[in-house]
mmCIF file with all atom_site columns, C-alpha atoms in Angstrom:
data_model
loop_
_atom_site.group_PDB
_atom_site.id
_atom_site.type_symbol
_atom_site.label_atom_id
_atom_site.label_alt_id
_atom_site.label_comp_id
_atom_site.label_asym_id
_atom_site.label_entity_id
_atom_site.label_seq_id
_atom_site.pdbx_PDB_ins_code
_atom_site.Cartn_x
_atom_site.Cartn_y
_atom_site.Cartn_z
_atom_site.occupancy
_atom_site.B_iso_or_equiv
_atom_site.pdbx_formal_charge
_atom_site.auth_seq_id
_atom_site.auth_comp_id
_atom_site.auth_asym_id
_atom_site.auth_atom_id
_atom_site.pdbx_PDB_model_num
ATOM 1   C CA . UNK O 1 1   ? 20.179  -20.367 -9.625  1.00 44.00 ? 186 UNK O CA 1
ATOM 2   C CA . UNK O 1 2   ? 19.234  -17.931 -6.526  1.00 55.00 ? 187 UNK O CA 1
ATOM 3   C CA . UNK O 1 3   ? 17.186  -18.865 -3.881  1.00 62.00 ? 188 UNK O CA 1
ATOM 4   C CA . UNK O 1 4   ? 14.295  -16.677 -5.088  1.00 65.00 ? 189 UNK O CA 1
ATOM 5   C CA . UNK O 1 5   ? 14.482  -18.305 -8.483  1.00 65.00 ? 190 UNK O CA 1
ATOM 6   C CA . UNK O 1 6   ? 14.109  -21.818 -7.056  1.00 73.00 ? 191 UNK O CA 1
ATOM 7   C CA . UNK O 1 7   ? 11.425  -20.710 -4.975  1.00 72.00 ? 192 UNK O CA 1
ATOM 8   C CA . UNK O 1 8   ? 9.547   -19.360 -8.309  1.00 71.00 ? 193 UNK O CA 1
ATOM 9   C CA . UNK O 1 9   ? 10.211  -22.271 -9.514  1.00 73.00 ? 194 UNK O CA 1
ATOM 10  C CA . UNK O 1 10  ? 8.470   -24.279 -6.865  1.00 76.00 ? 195 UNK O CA 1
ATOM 11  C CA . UNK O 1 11  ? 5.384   -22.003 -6.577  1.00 71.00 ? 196 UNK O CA 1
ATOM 12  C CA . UNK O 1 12  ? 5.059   -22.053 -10.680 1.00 70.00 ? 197 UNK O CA 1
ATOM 13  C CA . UNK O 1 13  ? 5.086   -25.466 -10.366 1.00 71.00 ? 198 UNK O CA 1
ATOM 14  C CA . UNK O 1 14  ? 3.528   -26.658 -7.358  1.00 75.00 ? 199 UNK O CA 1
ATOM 15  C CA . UNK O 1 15  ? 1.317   -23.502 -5.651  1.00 77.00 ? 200 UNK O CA 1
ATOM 16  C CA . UNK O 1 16  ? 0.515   -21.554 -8.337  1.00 72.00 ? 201 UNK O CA 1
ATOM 17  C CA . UNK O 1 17  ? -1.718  -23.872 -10.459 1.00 77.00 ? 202 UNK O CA 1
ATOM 18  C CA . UNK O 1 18  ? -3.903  -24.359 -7.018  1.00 80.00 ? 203 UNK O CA 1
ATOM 19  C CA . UNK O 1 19  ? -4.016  -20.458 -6.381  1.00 78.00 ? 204 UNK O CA 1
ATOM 20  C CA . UNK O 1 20  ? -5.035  -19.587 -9.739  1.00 76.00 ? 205 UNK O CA 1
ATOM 21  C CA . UNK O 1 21  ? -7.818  -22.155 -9.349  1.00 79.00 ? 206 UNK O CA 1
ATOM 22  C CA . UNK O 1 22  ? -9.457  -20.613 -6.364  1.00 82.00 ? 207 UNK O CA 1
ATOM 23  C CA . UNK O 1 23  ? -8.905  -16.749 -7.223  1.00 77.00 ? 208 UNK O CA 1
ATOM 24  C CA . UNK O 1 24  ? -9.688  -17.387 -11.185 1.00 79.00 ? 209 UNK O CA 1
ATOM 25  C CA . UNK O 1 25  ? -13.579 -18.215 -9.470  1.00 80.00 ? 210 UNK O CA 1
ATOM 26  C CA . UNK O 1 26  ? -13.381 -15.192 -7.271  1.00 82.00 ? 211 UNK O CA 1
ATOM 27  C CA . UNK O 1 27  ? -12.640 -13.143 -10.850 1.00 81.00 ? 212 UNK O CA 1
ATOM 28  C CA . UNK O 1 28  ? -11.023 -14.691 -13.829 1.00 80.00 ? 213 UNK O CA 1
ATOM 29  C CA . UNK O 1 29  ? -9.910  -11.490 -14.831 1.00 87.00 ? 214 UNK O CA 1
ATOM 30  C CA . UNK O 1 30  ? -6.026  -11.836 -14.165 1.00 87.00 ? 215 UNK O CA 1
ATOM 31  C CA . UNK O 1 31  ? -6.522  -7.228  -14.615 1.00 91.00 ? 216 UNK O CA 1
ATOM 32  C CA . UNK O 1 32  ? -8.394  -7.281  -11.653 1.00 92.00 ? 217 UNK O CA 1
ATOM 33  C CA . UNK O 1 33  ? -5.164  -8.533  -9.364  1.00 91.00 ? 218 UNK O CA 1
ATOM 34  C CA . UNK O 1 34  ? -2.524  -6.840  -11.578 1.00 93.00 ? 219 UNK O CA 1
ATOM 35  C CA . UNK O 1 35  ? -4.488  -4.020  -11.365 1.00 95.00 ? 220 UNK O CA 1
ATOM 36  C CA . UNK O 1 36  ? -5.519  -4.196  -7.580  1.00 95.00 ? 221 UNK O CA 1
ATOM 37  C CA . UNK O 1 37  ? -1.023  -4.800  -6.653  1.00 96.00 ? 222 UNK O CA 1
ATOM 38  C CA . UNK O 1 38  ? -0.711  -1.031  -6.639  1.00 97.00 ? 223 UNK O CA 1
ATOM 39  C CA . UNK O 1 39  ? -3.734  -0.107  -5.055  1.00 98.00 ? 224 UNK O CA 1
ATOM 40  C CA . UNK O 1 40  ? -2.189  -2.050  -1.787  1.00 97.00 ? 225 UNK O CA 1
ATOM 41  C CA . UNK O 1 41  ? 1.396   -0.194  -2.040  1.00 97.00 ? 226 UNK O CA 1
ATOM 42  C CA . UNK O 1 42  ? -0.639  3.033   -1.986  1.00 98.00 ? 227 UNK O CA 1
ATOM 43  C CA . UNK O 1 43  ? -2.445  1.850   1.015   1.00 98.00 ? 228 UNK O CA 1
ATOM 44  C CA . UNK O 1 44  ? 0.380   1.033   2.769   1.00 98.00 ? 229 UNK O CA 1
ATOM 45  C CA . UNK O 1 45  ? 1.499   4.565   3.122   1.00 97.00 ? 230 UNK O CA 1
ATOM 46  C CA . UNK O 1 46  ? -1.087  6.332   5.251   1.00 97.00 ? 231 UNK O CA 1
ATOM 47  C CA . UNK O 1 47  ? -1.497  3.192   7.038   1.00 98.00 ? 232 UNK O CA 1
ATOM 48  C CA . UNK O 1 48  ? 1.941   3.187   8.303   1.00 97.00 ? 233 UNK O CA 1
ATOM 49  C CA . UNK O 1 49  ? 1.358   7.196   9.191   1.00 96.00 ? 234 UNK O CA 1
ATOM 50  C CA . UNK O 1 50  ? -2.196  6.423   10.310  1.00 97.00 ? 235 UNK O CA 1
ATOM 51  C CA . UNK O 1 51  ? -2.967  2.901   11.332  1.00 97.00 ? 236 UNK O CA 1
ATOM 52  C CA . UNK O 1 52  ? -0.081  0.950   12.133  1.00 97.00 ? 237 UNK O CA 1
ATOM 53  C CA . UNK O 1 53  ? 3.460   -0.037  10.790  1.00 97.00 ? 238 UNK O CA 1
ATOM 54  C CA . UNK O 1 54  ? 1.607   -3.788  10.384  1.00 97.00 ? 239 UNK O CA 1
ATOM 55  C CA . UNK O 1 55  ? -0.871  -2.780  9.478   1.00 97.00 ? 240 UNK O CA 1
ATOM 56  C CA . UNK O 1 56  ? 1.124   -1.445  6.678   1.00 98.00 ? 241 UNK O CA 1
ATOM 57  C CA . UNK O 1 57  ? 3.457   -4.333  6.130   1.00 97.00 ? 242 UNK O CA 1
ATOM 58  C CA . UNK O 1 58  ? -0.076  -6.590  6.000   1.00 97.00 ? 243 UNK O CA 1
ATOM 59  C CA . UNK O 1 59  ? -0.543  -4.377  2.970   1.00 98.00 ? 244 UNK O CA 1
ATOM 60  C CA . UNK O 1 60  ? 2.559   -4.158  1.079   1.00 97.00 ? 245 UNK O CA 1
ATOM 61  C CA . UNK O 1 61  ? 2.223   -8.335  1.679   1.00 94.00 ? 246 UNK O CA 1
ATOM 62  C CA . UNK O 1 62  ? -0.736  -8.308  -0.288  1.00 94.00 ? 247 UNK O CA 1
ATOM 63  C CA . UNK O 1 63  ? 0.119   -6.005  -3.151  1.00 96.00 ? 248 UNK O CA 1
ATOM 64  C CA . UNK O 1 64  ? 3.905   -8.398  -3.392  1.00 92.00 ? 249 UNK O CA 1
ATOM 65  C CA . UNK O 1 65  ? 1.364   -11.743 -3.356  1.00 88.00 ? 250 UNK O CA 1
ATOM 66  C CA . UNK O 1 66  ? -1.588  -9.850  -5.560  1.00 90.00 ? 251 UNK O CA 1
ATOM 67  C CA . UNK O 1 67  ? 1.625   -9.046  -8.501  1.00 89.00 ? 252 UNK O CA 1
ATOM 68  C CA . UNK O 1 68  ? 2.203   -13.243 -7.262  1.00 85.00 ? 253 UNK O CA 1
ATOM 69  C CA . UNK O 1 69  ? -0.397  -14.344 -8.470  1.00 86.00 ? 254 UNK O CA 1
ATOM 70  C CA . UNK O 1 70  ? -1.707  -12.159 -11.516 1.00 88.00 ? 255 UNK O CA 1
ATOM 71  C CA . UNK O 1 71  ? 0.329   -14.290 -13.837 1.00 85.00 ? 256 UNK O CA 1
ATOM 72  C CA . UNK O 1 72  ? -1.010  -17.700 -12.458 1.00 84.00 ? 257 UNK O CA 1
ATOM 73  C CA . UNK O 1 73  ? -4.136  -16.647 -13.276 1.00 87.00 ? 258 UNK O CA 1
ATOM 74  C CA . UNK O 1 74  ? -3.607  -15.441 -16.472 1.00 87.00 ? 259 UNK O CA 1
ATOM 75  C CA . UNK O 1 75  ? -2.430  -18.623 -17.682 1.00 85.00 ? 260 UNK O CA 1
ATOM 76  C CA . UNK O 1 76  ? -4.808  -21.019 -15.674 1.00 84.00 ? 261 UNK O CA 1
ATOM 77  C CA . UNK O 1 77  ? -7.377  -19.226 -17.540 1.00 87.00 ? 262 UNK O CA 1
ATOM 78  C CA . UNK O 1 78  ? -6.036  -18.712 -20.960 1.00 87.00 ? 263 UNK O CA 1
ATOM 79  C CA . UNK O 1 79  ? -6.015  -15.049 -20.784 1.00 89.00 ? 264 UNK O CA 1
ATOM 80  C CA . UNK O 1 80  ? -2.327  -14.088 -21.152 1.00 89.00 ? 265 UNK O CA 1
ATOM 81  C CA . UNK O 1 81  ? -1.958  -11.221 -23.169 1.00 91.00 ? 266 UNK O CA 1
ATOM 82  C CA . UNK O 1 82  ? -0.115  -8.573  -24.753 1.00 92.00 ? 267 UNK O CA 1
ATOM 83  C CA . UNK O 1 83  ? -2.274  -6.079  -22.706 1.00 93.00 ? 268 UNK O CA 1
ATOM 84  C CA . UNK O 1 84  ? -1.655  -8.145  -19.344 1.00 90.00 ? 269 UNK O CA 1
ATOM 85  C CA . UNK O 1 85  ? 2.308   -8.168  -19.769 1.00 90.00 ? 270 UNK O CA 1
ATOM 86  C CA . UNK O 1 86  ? 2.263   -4.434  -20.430 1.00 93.00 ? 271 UNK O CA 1
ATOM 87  C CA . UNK O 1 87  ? 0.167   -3.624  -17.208 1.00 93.00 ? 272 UNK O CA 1
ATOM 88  C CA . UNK O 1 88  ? 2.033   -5.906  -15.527 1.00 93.00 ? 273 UNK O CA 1
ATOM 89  C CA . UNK O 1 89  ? 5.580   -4.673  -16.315 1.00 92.00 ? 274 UNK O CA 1
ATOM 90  C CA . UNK O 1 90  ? 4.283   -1.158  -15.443 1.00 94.00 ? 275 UNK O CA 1
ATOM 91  C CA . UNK O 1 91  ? 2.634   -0.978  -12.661 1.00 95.00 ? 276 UNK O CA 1
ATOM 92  C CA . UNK O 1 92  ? 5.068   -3.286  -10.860 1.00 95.00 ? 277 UNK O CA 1
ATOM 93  C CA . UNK O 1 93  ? 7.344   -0.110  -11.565 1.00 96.00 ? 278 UNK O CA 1
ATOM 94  C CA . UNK O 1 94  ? 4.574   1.760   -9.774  1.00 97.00 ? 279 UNK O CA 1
ATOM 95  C CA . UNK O 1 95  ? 4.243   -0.721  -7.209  1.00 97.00 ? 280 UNK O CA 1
ATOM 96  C CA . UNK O 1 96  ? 8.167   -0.462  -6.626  1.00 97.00 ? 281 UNK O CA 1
ATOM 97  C CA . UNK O 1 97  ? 7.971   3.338   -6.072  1.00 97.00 ? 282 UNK O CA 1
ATOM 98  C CA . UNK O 1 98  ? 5.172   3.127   -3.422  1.00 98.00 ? 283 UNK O CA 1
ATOM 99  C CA . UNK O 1 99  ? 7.008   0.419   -1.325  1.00 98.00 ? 284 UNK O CA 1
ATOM 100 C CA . UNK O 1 100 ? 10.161  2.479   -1.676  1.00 98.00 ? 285 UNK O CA 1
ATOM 101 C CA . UNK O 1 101 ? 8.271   5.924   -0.664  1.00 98.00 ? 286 UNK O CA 1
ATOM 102 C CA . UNK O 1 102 ? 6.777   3.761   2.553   1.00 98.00 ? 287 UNK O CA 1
ATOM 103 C CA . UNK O 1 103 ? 10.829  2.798   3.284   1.00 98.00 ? 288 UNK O CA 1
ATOM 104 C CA . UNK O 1 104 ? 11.063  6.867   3.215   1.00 98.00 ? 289 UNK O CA 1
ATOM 105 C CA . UNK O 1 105 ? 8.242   7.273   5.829   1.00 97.00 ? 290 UNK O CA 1
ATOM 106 C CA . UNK O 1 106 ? 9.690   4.405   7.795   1.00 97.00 ? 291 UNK O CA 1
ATOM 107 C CA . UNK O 1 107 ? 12.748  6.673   8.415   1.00 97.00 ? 292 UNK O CA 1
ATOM 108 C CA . UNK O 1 108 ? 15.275  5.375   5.531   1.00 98.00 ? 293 UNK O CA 1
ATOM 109 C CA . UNK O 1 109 ? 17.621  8.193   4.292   1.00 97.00 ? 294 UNK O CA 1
ATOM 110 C CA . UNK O 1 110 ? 16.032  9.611   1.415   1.00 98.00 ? 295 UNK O CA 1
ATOM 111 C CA . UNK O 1 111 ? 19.671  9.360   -0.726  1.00 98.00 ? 296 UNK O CA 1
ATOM 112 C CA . UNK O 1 112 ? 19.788  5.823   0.230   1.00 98.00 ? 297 UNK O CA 1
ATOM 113 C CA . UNK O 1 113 ? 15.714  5.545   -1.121  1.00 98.00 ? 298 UNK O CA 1
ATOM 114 C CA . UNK O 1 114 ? 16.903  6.411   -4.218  1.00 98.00 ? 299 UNK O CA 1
ATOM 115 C CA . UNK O 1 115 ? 19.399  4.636   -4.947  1.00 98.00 ? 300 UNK O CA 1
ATOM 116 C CA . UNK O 1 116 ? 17.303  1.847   -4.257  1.00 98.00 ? 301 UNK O CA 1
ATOM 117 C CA . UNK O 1 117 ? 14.527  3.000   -5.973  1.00 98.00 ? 302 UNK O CA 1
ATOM 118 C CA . UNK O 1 118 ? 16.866  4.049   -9.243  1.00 98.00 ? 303 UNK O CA 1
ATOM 119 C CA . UNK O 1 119 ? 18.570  0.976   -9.230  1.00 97.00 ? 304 UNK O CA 1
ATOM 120 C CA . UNK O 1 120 ? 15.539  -1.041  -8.942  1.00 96.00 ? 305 UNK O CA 1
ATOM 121 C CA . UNK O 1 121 ? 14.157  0.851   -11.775 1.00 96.00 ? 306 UNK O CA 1
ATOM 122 C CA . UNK O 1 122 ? 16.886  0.289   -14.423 1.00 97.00 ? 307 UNK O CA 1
ATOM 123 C CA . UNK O 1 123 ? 17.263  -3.883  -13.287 1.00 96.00 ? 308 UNK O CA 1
ATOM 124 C CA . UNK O 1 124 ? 13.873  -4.481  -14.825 1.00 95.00 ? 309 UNK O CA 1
ATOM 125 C CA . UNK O 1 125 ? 14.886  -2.222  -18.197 1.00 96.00 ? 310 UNK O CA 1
ATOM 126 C CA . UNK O 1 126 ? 17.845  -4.422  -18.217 1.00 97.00 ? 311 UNK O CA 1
ATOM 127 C CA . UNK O 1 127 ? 15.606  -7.187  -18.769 1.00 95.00 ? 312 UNK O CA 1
ATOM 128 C CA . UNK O 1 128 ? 13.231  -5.833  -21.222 1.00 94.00 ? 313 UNK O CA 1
ATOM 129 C CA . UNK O 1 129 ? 16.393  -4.565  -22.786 1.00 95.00 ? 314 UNK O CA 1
ATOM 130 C CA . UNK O 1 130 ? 18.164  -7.281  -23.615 1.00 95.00 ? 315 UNK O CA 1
ATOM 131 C CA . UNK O 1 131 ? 15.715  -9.600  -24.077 1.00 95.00 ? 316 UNK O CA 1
ATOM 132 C CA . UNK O 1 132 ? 14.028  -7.416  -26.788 1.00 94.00 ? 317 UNK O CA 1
ATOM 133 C CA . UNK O 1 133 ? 17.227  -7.822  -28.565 1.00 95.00 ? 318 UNK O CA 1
ATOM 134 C CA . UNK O 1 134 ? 17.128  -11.655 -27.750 1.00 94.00 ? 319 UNK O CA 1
ATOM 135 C CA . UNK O 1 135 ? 18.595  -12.199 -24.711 1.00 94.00 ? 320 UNK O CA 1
ATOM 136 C CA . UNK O 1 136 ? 18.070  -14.049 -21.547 1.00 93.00 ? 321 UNK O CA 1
ATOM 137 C CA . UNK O 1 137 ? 18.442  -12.581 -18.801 1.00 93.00 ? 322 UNK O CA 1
ATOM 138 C CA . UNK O 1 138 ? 16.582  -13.262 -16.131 1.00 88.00 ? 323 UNK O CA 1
ATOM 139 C CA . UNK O 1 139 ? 18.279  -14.525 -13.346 1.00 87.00 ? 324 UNK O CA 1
ATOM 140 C CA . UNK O 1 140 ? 21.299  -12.677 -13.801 1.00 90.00 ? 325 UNK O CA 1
ATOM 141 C CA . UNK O 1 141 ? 22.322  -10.634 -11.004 1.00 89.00 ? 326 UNK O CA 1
ATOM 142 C CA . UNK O 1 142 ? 22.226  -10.440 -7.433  1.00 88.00 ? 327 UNK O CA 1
ATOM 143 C CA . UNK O 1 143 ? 18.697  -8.493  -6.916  1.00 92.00 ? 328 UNK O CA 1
ATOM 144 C CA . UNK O 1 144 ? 16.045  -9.406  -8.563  1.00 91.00 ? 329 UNK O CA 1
ATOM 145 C CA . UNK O 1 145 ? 12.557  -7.969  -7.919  1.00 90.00 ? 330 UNK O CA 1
ATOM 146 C CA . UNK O 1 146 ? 12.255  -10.699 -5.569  1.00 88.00 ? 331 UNK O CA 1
ATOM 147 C CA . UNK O 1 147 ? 15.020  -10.461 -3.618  1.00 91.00 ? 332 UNK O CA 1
ATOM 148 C CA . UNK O 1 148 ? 14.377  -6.429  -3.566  1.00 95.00 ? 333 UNK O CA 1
ATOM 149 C CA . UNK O 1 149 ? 10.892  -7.354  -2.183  1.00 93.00 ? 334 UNK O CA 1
ATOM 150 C CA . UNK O 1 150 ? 12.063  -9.449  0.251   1.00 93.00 ? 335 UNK O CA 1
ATOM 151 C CA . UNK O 1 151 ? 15.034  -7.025  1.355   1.00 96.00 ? 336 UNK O CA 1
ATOM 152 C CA . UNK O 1 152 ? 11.750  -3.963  1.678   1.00 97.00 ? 337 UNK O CA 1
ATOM 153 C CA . UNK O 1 153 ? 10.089  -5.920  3.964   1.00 96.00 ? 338 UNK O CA 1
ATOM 154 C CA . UNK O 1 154 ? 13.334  -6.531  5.738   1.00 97.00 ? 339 UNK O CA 1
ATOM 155 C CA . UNK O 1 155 ? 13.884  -3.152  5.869   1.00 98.00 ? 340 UNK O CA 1
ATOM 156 C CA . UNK O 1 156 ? 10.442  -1.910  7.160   1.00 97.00 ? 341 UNK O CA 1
ATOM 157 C CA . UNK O 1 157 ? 9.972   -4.505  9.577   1.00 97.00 ? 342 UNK O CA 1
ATOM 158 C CA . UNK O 1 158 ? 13.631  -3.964  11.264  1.00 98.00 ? 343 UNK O CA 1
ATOM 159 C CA . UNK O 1 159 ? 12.977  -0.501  10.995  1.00 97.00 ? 344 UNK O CA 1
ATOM 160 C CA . UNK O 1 160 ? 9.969   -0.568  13.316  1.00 96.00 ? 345 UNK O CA 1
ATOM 161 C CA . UNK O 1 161 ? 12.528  -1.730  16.322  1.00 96.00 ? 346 UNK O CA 1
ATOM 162 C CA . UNK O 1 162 ? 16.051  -0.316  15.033  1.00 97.00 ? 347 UNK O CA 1
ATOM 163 C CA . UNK O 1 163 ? 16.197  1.932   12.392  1.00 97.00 ? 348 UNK O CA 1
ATOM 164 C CA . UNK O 1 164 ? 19.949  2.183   12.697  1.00 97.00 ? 349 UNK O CA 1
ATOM 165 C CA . UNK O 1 165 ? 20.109  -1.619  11.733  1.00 98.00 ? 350 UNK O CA 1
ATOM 166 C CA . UNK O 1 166 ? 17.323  -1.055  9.359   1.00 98.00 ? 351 UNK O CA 1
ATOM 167 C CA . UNK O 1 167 ? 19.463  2.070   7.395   1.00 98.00 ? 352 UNK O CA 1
ATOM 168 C CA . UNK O 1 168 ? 22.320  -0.742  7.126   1.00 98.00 ? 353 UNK O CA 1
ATOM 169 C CA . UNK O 1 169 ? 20.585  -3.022  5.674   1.00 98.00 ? 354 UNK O CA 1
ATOM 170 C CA . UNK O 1 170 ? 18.822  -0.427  3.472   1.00 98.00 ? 355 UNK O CA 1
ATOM 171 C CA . UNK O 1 171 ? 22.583  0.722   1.979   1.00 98.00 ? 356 UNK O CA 1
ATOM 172 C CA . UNK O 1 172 ? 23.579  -2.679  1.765   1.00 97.00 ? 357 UNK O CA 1
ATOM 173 C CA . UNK O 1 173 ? 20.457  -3.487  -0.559  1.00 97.00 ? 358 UNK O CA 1
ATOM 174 C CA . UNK O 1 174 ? 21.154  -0.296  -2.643  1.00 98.00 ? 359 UNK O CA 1
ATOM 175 C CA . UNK O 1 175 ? 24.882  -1.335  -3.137  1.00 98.00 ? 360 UNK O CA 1
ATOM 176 C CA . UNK O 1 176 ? 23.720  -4.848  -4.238  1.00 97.00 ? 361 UNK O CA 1
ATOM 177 C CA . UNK O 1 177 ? 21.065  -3.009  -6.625  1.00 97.00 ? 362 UNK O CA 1
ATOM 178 C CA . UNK O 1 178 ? 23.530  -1.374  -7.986  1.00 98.00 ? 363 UNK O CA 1
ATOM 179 C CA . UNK O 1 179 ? 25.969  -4.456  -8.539  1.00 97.00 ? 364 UNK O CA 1
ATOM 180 C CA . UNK O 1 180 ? 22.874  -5.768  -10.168 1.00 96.00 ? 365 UNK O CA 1
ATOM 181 C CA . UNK O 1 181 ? 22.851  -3.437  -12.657 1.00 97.00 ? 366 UNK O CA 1
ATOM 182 C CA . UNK O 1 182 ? 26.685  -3.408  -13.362 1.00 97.00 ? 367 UNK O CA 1
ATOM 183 C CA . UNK O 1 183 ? 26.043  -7.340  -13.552 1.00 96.00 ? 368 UNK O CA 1
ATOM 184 C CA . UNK O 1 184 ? 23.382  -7.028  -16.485 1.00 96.00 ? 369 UNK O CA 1
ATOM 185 C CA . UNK O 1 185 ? 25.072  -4.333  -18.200 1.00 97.00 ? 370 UNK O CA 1
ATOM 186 C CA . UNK O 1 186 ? 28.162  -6.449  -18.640 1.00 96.00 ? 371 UNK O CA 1
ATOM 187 C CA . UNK O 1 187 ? 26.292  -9.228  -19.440 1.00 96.00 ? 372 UNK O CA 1
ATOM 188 C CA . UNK O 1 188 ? 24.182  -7.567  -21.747 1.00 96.00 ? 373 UNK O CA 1
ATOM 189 C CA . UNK O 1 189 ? 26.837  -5.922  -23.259 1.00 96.00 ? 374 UNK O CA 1
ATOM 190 C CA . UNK O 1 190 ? 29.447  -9.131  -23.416 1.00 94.00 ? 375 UNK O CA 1
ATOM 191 C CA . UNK O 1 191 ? 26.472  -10.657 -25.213 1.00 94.00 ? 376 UNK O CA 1
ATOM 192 C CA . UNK O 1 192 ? 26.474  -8.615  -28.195 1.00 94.00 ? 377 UNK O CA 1
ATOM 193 C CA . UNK O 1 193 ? 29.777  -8.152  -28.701 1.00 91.00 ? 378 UNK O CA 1
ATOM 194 C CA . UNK O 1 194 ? 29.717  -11.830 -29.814 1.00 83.00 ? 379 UNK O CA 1
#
């Protein structure tokens, strides 16, 4: 298990049940944060052209912690639902695209954008993929959404003092992305050959 896993593990366990708490009597409405995710990442870009890298960074932040917490709530307040898990699924694809567009404005080589962004799309299909057809398989692979998140923020916030350093790290992230999906595909496939 990756780092990121056991760290979801600890916040499902330990953090989440107290977050959900608090925000479920600021709205119960787990919509309202899922919802709200992608509103940030859109922020984020004319605030890095307009504001402030930070300022920027603050914002991409919230939208990762918003998408964080949408779930807690949902199940702290009994409203996980078919219409939950489908706006959750897509507009954490939306949310994906924004933070890779603000990677763009940051000054990351638009090939190696998408290949990140491509890569990061087809990882999450993976999933719903092969766990349509019964499969599990999260946790398989080098770059989860978390560890994409996490390797953004990287990215943006090295890129703010040394973009050349920033770029490596950016191709290095798309090559694992790409592993990621070679590593699901085999899986995936290996699986129902059985």
């Amino acid at each position: 298990m990756g780092i990121v896993n056991r760290l979801r593990s600890f916040y499902e366990a330990r953090i989440a049940p107290t977050v959900a708490s608090f925000l479920s009597r600021i709205s119960p409405d787990p919509n309202i944060y899922t919802l709200a995710s992608p509103v940030a990442a859109a922020a984020a870009l004319p605030a890095w052209l307009y504001i402030s890298p930070v300022a920027s960074l603050l914002l991409i932040a919230l939208s990762l912690l918003l998408d964080a917490v949408d779930g807690a709530v949902a199940r702290f307040t009994g409203r996980v639902s078919p219409l939950g898990s489908f706006l959750d699924s897509s507009l954490d694809r939306v949310s994906d695209s924004l933070y890779h567009a603000t990677l763009y404005i940051a000054g990351v080589h638009p090939i190696i954008v998408i290949a990140m962004l491509s890569g990061g799309l087809i990882v999450p299909y993976l999933r719903a993929k092969g766990e349509s057809l019964g499969l599990e398989v999260r946790g398989r692979g080098f770059m989860e959404r978390g560890e994409r998140s996490i390797a953004i923020l990287a990215i943006l916030v090295i890129s703010i003092y040394n973009l050349q350093a920033a770029l490596a790290l950016a191709l290095t992230a798309a090559v694992l992305v790409w592993i990621t999906v070679v590593q699901r595909m085999v899986y995936i496939a290996g699986e129902l050959r059985r």
